[in-house]
XYZ file of C-alpha atoms in Angstrom:
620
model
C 58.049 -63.647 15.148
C 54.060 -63.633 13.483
C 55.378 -66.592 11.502
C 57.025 -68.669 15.100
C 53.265 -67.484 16.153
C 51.334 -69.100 13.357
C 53.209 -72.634 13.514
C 53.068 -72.645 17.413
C 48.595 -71.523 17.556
C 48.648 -74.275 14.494
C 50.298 -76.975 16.361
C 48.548 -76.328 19.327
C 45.186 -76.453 17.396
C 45.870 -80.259 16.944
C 47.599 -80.865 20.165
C 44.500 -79.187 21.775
C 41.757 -80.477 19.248
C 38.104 -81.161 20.998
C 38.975 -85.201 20.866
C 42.096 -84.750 22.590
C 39.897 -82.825 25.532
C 37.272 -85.581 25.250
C 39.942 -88.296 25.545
C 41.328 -86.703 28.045
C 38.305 -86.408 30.466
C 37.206 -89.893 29.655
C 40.428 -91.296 30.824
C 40.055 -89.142 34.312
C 36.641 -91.028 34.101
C 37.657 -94.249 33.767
C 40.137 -94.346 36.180
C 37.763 -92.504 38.709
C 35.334 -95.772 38.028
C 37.658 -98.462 38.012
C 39.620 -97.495 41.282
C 35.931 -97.525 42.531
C 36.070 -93.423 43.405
C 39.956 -93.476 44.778
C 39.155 -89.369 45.122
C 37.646 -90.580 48.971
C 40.985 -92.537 49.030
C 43.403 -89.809 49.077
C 41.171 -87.557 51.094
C 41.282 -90.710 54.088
C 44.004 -92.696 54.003
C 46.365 -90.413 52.191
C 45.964 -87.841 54.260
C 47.271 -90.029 57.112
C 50.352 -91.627 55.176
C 51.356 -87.306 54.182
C 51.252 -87.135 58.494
C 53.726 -89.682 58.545
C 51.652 -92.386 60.255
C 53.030 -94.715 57.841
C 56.823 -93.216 57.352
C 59.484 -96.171 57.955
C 62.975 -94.921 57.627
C 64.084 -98.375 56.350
C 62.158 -98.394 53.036
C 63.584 -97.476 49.898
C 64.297 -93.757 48.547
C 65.719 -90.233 49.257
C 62.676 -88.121 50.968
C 59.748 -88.421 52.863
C 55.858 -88.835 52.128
C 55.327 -85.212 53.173
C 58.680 -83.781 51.457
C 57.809 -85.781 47.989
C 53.864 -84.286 47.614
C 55.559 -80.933 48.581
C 57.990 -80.768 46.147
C 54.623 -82.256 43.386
C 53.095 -79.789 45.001
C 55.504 -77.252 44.370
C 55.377 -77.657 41.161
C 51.666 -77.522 40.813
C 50.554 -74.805 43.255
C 52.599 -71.454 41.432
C 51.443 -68.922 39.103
C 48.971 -71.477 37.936
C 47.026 -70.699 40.694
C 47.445 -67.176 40.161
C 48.248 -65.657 36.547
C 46.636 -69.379 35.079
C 43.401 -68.674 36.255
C 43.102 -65.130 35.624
C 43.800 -66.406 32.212
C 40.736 -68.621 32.331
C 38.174 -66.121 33.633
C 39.563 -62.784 31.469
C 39.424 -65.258 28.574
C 36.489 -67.998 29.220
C 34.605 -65.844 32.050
C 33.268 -67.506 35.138
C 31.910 -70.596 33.164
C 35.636 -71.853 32.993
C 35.976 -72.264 36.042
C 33.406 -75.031 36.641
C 35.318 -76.919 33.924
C 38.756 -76.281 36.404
C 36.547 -77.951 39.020
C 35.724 -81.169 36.674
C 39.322 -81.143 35.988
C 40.225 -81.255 39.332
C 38.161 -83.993 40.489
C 38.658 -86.676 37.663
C 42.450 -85.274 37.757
C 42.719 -86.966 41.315
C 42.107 -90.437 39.770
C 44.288 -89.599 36.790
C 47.641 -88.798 39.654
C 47.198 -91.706 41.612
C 47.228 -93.681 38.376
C 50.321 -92.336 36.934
C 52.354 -92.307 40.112
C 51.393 -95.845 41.001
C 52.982 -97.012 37.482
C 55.863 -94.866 38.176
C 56.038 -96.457 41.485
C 56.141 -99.468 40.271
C 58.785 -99.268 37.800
C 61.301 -96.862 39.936
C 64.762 -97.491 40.104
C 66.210 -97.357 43.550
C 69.888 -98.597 43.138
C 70.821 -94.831 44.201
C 69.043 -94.493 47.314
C 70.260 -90.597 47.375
C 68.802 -90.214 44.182
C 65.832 -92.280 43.020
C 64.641 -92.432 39.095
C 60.911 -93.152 38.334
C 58.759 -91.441 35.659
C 56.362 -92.309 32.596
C 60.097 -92.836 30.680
C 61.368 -95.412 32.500
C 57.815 -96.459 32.901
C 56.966 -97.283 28.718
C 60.652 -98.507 28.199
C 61.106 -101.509 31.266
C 57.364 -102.359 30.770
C 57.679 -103.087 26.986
C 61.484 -104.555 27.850
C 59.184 -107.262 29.834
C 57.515 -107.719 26.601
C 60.751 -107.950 24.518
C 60.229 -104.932 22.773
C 62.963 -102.892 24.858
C 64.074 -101.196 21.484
C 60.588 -99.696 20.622
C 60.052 -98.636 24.371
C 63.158 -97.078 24.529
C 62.094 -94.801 21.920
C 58.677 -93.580 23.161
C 60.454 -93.154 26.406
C 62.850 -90.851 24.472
C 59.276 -89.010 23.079
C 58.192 -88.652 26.608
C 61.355 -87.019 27.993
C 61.370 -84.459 24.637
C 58.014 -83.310 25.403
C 59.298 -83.331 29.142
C 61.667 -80.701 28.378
C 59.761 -78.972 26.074
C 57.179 -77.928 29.195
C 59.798 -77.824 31.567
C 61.054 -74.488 29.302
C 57.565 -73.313 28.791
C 55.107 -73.692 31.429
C 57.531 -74.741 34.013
C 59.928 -72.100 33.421
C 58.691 -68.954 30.844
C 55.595 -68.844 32.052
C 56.613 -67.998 35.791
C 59.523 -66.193 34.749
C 57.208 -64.271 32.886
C 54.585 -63.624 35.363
C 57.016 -62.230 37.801
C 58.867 -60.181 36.144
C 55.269 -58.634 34.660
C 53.840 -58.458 38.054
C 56.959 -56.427 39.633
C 56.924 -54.215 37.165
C 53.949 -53.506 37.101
C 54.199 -52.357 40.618
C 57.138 -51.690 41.488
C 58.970 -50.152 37.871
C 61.716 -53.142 38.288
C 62.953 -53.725 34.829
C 62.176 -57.132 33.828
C 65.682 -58.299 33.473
C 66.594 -57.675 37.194
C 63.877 -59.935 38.125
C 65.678 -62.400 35.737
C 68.713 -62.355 36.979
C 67.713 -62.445 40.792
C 65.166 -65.076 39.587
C 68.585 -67.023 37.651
C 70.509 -66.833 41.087
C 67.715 -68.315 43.825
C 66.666 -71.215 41.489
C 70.034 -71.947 40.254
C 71.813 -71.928 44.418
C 68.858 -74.727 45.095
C 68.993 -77.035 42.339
C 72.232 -77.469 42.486
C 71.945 -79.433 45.289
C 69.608 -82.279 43.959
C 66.471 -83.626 44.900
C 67.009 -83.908 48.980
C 67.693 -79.913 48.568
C 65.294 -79.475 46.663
C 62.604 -81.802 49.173
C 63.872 -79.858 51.732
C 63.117 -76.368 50.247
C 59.693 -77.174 49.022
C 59.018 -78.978 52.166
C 59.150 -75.734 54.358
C 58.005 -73.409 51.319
C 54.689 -74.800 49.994
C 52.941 -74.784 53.380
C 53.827 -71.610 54.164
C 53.636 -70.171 50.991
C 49.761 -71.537 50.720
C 48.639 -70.790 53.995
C 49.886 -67.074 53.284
C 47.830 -66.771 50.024
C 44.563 -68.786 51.296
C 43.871 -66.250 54.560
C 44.548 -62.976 52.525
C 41.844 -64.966 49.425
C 39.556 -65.388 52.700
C 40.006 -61.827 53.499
C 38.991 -60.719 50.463
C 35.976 -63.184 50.332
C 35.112 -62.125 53.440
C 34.827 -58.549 52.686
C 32.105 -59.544 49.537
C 30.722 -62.228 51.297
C 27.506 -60.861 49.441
C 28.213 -61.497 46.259
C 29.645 -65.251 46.677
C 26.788 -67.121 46.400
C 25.842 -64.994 42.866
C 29.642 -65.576 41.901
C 28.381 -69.816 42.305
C 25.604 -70.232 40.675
C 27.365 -67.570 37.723
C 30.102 -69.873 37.482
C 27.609 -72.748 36.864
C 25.027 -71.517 34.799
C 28.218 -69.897 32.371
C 30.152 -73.377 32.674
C 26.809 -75.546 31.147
C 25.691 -76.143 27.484
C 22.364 -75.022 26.930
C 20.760 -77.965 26.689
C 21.817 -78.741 29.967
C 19.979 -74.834 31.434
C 23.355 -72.811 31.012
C 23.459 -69.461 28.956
C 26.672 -67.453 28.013
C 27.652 -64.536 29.690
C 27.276 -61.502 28.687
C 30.635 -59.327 27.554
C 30.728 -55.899 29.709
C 33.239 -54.086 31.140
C 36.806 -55.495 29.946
C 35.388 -58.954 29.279
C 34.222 -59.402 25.611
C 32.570 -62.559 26.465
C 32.780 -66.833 25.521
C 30.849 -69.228 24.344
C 30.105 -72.582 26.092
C 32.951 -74.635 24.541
C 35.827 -71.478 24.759
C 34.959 -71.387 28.578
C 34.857 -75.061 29.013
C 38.402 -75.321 26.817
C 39.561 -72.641 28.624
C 39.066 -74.150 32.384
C 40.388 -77.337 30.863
C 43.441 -75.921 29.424
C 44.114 -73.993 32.846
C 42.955 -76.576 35.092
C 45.347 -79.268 33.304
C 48.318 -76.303 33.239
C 47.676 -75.686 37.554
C 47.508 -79.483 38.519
C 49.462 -80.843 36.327
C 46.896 -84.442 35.804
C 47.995 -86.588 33.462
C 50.874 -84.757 32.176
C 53.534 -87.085 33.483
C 55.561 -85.031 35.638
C 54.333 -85.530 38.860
C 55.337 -89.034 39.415
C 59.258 -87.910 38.565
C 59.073 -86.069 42.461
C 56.838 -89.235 43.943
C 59.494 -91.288 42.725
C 61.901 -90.360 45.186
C 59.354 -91.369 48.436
C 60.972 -93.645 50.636
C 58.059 -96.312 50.778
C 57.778 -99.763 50.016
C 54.493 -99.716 48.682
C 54.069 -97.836 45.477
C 49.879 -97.329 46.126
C 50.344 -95.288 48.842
C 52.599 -93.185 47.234
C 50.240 -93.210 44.624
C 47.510 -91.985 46.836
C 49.335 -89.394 48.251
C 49.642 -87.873 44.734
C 46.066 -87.878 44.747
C 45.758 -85.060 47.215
C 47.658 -82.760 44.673
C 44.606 -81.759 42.305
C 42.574 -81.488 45.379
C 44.929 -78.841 46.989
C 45.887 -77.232 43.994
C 42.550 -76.865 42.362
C 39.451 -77.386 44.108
C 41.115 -74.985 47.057
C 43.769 -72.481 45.878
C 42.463 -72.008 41.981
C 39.174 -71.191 43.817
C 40.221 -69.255 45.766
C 41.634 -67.164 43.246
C 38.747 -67.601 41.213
C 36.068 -66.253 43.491
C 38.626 -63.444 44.038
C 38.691 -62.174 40.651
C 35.018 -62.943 40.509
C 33.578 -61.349 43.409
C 35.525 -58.167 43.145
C 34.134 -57.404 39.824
C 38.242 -57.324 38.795
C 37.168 -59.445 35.705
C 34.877 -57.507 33.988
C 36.320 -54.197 35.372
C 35.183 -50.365 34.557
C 37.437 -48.352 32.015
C 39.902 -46.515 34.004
C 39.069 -43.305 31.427
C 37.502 -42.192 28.642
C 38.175 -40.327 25.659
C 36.090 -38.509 22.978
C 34.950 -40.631 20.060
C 34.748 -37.819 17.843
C 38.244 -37.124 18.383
C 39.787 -40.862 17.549
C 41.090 -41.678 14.290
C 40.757 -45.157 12.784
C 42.462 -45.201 9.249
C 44.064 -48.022 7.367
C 47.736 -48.435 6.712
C 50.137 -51.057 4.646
C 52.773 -52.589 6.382
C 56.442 -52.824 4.545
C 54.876 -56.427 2.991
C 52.064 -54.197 2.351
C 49.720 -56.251 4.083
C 47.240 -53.647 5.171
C 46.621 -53.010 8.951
C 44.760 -50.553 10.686
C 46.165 -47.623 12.908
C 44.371 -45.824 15.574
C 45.385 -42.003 17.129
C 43.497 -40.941 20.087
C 43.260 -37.859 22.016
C 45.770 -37.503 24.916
C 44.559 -38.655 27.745
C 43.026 -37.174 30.833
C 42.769 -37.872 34.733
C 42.233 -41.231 35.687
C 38.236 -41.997 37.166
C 38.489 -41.792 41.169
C 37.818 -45.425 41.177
C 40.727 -46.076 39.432
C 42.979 -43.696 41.483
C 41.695 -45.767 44.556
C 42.406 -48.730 43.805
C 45.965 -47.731 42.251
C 46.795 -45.519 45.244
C 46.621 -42.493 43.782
C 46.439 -39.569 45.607
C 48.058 -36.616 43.466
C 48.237 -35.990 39.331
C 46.407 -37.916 36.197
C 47.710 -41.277 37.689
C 49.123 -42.532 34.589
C 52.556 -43.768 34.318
C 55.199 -44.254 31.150
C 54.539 -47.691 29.763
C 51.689 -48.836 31.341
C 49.677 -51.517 29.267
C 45.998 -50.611 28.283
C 43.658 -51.596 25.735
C 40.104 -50.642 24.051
C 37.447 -52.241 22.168
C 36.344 -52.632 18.816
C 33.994 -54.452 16.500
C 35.116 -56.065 13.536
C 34.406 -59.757 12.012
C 32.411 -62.228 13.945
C 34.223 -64.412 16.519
C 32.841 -67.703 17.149
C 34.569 -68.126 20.623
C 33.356 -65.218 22.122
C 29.489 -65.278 20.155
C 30.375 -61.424 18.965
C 32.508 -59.276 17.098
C 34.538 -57.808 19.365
C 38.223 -57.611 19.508
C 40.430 -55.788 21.655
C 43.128 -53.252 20.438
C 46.813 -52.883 23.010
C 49.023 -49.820 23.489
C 50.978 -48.220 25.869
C 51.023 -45.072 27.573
C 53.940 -42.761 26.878
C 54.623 -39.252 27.945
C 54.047 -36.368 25.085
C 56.037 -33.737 26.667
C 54.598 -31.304 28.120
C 51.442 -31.747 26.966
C 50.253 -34.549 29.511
C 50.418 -38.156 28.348
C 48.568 -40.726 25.316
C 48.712 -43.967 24.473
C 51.162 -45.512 21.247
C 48.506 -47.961 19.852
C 49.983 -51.250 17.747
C 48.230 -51.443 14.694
C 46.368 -54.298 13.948
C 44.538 -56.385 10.829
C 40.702 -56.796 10.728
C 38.295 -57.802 7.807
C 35.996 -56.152 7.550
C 36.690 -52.493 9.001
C 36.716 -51.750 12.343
C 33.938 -50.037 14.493
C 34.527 -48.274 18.005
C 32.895 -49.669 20.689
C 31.210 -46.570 22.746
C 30.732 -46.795 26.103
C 27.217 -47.874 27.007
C 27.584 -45.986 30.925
C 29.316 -42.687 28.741
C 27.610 -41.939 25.508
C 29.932 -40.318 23.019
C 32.891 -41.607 24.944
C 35.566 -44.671 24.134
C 36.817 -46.405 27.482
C 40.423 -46.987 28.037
C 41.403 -50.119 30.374
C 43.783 -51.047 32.228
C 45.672 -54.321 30.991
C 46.160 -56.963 33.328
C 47.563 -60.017 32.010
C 48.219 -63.057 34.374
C 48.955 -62.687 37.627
C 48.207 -58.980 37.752
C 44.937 -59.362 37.041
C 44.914 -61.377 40.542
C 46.974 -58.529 42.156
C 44.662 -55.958 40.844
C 41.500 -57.995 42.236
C 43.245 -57.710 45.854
C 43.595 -54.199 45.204
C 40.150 -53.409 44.484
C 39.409 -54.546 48.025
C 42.247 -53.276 50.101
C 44.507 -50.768 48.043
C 47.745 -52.002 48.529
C 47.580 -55.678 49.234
C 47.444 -57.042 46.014
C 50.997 -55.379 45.130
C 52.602 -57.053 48.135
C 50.800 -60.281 48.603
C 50.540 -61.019 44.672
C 53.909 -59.996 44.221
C 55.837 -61.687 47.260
C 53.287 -65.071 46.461
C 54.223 -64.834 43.001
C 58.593 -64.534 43.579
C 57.740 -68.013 45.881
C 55.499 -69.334 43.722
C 57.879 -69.276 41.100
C 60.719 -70.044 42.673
C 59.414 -73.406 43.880
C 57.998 -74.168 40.534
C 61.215 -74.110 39.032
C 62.957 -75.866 41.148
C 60.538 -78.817 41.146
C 60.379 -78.458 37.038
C 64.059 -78.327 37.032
C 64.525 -81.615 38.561
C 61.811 -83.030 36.218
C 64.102 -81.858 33.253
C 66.899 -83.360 35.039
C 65.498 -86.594 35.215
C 64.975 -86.602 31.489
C 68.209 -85.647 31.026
C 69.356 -88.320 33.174
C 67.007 -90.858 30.704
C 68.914 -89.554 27.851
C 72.459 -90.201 28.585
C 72.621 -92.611 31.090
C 73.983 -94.782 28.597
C 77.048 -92.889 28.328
C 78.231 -93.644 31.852
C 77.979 -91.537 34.733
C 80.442 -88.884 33.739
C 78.403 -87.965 30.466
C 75.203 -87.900 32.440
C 76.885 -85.663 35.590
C 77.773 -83.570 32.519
C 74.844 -83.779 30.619
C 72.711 -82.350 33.511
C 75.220 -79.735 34.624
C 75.090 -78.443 31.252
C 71.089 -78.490 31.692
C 71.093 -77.200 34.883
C 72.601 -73.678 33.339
C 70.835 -73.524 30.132
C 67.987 -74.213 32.502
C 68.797 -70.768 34.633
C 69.934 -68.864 31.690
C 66.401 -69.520 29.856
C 64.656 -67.918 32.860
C 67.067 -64.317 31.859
C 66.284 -64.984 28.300
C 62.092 -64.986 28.925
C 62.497 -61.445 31.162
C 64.883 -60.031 28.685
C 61.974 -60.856 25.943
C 59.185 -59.598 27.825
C 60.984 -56.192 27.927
C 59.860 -53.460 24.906
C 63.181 -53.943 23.010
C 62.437 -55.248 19.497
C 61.553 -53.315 17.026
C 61.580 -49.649 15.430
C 61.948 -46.795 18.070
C 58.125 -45.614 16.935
C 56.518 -49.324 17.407
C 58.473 -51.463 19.890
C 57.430 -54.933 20.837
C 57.803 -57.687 22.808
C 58.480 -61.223 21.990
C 56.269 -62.140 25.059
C 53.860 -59.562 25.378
C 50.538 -60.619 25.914
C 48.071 -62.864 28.059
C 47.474 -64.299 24.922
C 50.931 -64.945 23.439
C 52.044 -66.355 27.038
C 49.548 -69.045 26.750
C 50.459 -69.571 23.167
C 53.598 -71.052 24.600
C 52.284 -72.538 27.980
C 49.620 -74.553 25.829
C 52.223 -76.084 23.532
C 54.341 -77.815 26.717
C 50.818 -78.748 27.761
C 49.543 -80.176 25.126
C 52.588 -82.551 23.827
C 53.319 -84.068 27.223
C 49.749 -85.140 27.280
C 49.936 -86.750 23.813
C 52.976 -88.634 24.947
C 51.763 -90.127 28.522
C 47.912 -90.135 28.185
C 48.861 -93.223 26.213
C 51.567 -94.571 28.303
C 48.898 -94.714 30.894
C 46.155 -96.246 29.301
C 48.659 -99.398 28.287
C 49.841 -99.731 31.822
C 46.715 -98.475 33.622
C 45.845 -102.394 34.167
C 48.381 -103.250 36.094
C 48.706 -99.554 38.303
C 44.670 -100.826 39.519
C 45.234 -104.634 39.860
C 48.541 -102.817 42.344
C 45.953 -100.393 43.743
C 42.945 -103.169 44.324
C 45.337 -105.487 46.234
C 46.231 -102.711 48.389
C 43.281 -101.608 49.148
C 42.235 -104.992 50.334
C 44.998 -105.219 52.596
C 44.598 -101.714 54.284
C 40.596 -102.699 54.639
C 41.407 -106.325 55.949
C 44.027 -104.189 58.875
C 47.320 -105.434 57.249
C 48.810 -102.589 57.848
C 49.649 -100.681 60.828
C 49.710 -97.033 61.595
C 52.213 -95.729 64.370
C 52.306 -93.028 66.418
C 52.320 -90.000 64.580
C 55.887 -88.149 64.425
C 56.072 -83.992 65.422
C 54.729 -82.097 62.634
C 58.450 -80.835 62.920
C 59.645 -83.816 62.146
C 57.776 -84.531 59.326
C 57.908 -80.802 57.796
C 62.363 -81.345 58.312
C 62.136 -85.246 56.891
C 63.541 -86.413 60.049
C 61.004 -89.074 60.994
C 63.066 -91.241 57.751
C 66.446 -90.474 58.564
């Protein structure tokens, strides 16, 4: 598995190179510039066409205006919002999330782009079942230019990196999350939460994209409305420390030059530099809102409009909602409730830890730390875990502790954190089974500074407990049901929108073969589809490995967004491109547009019940 490991942090070294980023944000640039600032667009006018002001049941496709930036939405606002941006801040700190907000903002311009070309080149002879995307996009533009052969093939790219996220970020990494999150409070075995997980996502997608519309259409809303007012709660509650949280986020998420300073590591946070914090809130920001990776305009595609910029514009809302509100949200959350940079949840006595090196059966050496067993957990940590009676600990609980080693550019320092897991030592109480680890040169303990002589033992939240545990610092308790129940629909609706996304590709694929081998072809999809979300739990679980040192294949925030990054990062590499060659034509579409909604060529009707709209009714 170290050796899947090394090719995968290798590949995504290139496919997430400092150019790439660069490119990246100057595209979101140039698009912001030549649409003339459409962010004020979708905020205006495509707020009114998602109300249905503009809804015509005549026009051509399968769902509504409202239904189609749900089901985008769906797919954007999930455990993105909630174990991807804990990722950013335990890994960037506060700075990255300044870089989410960049992202966010330029990602606006990038959407409307991308679902305007899609727009544009949909194919509606299906009305129940309309196919658009940056596939069909690349291979019927350069078929205008009588190179059908050679845009056939980077249409074929496209839909392989397609897939290849679809399994990753758009399936293992909320699979993942929830079955990590519901253990964690509720001692579910992970593969329960796989098979239940299997069973909801597979009885929806079935049913196609209207079903799917339909789901996400009632879902999302409430789903985000739920989350926001217990996030407002909480800011609420440490109203006081918001406006430090701000200008911390700012000053950590600037270059020097430019006034900013790093922050300092403390508590569980072992700091960043300027460009891991910025990468970081890129990577995250890019992972939540999905801008520029193609896959939104596959769900626009099945609007029912006429006019592909206003679909386009509605898609424009998405990095609005998904970033600049719910990932700050979460954000200020973790920030503000100190859940980031948290206190150890006990110490134990330096003098008694044991740091010696080993050889592994390669004999590769490694190092091996024994500790003390543990004691009582502080009274903080009781509180915020609910504990009333006992130690507080609990068999298989993740922790980790600090260490010095070799210096690490990202962070500015030379610290690195060692995991474990608590296990029960008979009757003597419980301690922790540490991995072992490689470091050059040897490593130091790290003593803590607020308990001389002592080494601090943390708590390890990866994801989206590390948002449930923020919740919990503030009200005990609300974090394990709000985090939990937010992250099963969350999930859920993710993979059902990135489900239909793979189908799509699959439909790009073999649609040559008639209809039979595509109906197939995407049944076949469909259950490898629901099978890989059993697959992801089953690997999170402790199972491989001797008795004495058991792993898993997923185990870590670390290793999760290992494989997150690499679904990322090739889907951008296959459709930045796509819309740079066709970006021409999505603004001349968007200009003209414009000039007719500002010259009063189009007309608004009454508005339909928000019933209506919510159920797709106004288009049937």
């Amino acid at each position: 598995m170290d050796v899947v490991n090394g090719i995968i942090e290798s590949a995504n070294g290139v496919l997430f190179h400092e150019v790439v980023v660069f490119v990246l944000l100057a595209t979101g640039i140039l698009f912001t510039i030549w649409s003339r600032f459409a962010q004020y667009r979708a905020l205006s006018h495509g707020v009114a066409v998602t109300r249905g002001l503009y809804d015509d049941p005549d026009d051509p496709g399968a769902i509504n205006h409202f239904q189609a930036l749900s089901a985008a939405l769906s797919a954007t606002v999930g455990l993105g919002n909630i174990g991807g941006v804990a990722l950013a801040i335990a890994l960037g700190g506060p700075g990255a999330v300044l870089w989410m907000w960049v992202i966010g903002l330029v990602g606006m311009a990038l959407k409307i782009t991308e679902v305007t070309q899609s727009m544009l080149y949909r194919n509606t002879s299906d009305p129940d079942n309309p196919h658009g995307g940056p596939m069909f996009v690349v291979r019927d533009g350069f078929r205008k230019w009588g190179l059908g052969t050679l845009g056939s093939m980077i249409g074929g790219i496209f839909v392989i990196t397609l897939l290849t996220s679809a399994i990753t970020g758009g399936n293992m990494f909320q699979a993942w999350n929830v079955a990590d999150v519901t253990r964690q409070y509720f001692q579910i075995p992970q593969v329960v939460t796989g098979i239940v997980l299997s069973v909801i996502v597979g009885l929806v997608i079935i049913g196609g994209i209207k079903r799917i519309g339909s789901v996400a259409g009632k879902l999302v809303p409430a789903m985000c409305v739920m989350y926001v007012l217990a996030a407002i709660f909480v800011l609420l509650v440490n109203i006081t420390e918001i406006p430090a949280m701000l200008l911390l986020i700012v000053r950590s998420g600037l270059p020097t030059w430019l006034g900013g300073s790093a922050v300092d590591p403390g508590g569980a946070f072992m700091g960043a530099s300027f460009g891991y914090a910025a990468m970081w809130g890129i990577k995250r920001a890019l992972f939540s809102s999905e801008a520029g990776q193609g896959s939104a305009p596959i769900a626009h595609s099945a609007a029912k409009t006429d006019e592909p910029v206003r679909e386009g514009v509605v898609a424009g809302l998405e990095p609005f909602v998904d970033t600049l509100v719910v990932c700050t949200m979460t954000a200020l959350v973790i920030l503000s409730t100190g859940a980031w940079n948290r206190a150890p949840e006990t110490y134990v006595d330096s003098s008694q830890v044991s740091v010696e090196q080993i050889t592994d059966e390669q004999g590769n050496p490694l190092w091996e730390i024994t500790t003390p067993n543990l004691g009582d957990m502080t009274d903080e940590a009781k509180r915020v875990l609910r504990i009333v009676d006992g130690p507080g600990w609990s068999a298989e609980k993740s922790v980790f502790m600090l260490m010095n080693s070799g210096e690490n550019a990202d962070q500015g320092n030379s610290l690195m954190r060692v995991s474990g897991t608590v296990i029960r030592d008979g009757d003597n109480g419980w301690t922790v089974d540490w991995q072992s680890f490689e470091a050059d040169p040897a490593p130091q303990l790290v003593q803590a500074p607020e308990q001389p002589g002592q080494i601090g033992i943390f708590g390890d939240y990866a994801g989206a407990s590390l948002t449930a545990h923020a919740f919990d610092r503030t009200t005990p308790g609300l974090g394990m049901w709000l985090v939990t129940l937010a992250a099963w629909l969350f999930a859920i609706s993710t993979m059902i929108s990135w489900s239909y996304y793979g189908e799509q590709g699959v439909v790009y694929l073999f649609s040559r073969g008639g209809v039979k081998v595509t109906n197939s072809a995407v049944l076949l999809y469909k259950l490898i589809y629901c099978l890989l979300i059993l697959l992801t739990t089953l690997a999170s679980m402790q199972l491989f490995g001797p008795a004495e040192n058991k792993r898993a294949l997923i185990g870590t925030d670390a290793e999760l967004d290992m494989w997150t990054t690499l679904g990322l990062g090739v889907m951008l590499w296959a459709n930045i491109p796509i819309m740079l060659i066709f970006g021409s034509q999505a603004m001349k579409a968007y200009h003209h547009y414009m000039g007719k909604l500002d010259r009063g060529e189009f007309k608004a009707h009454e508005p339909p019940s928000i019933t209506d709209v919510i159920e797709g009714h106004d288009v049937e």
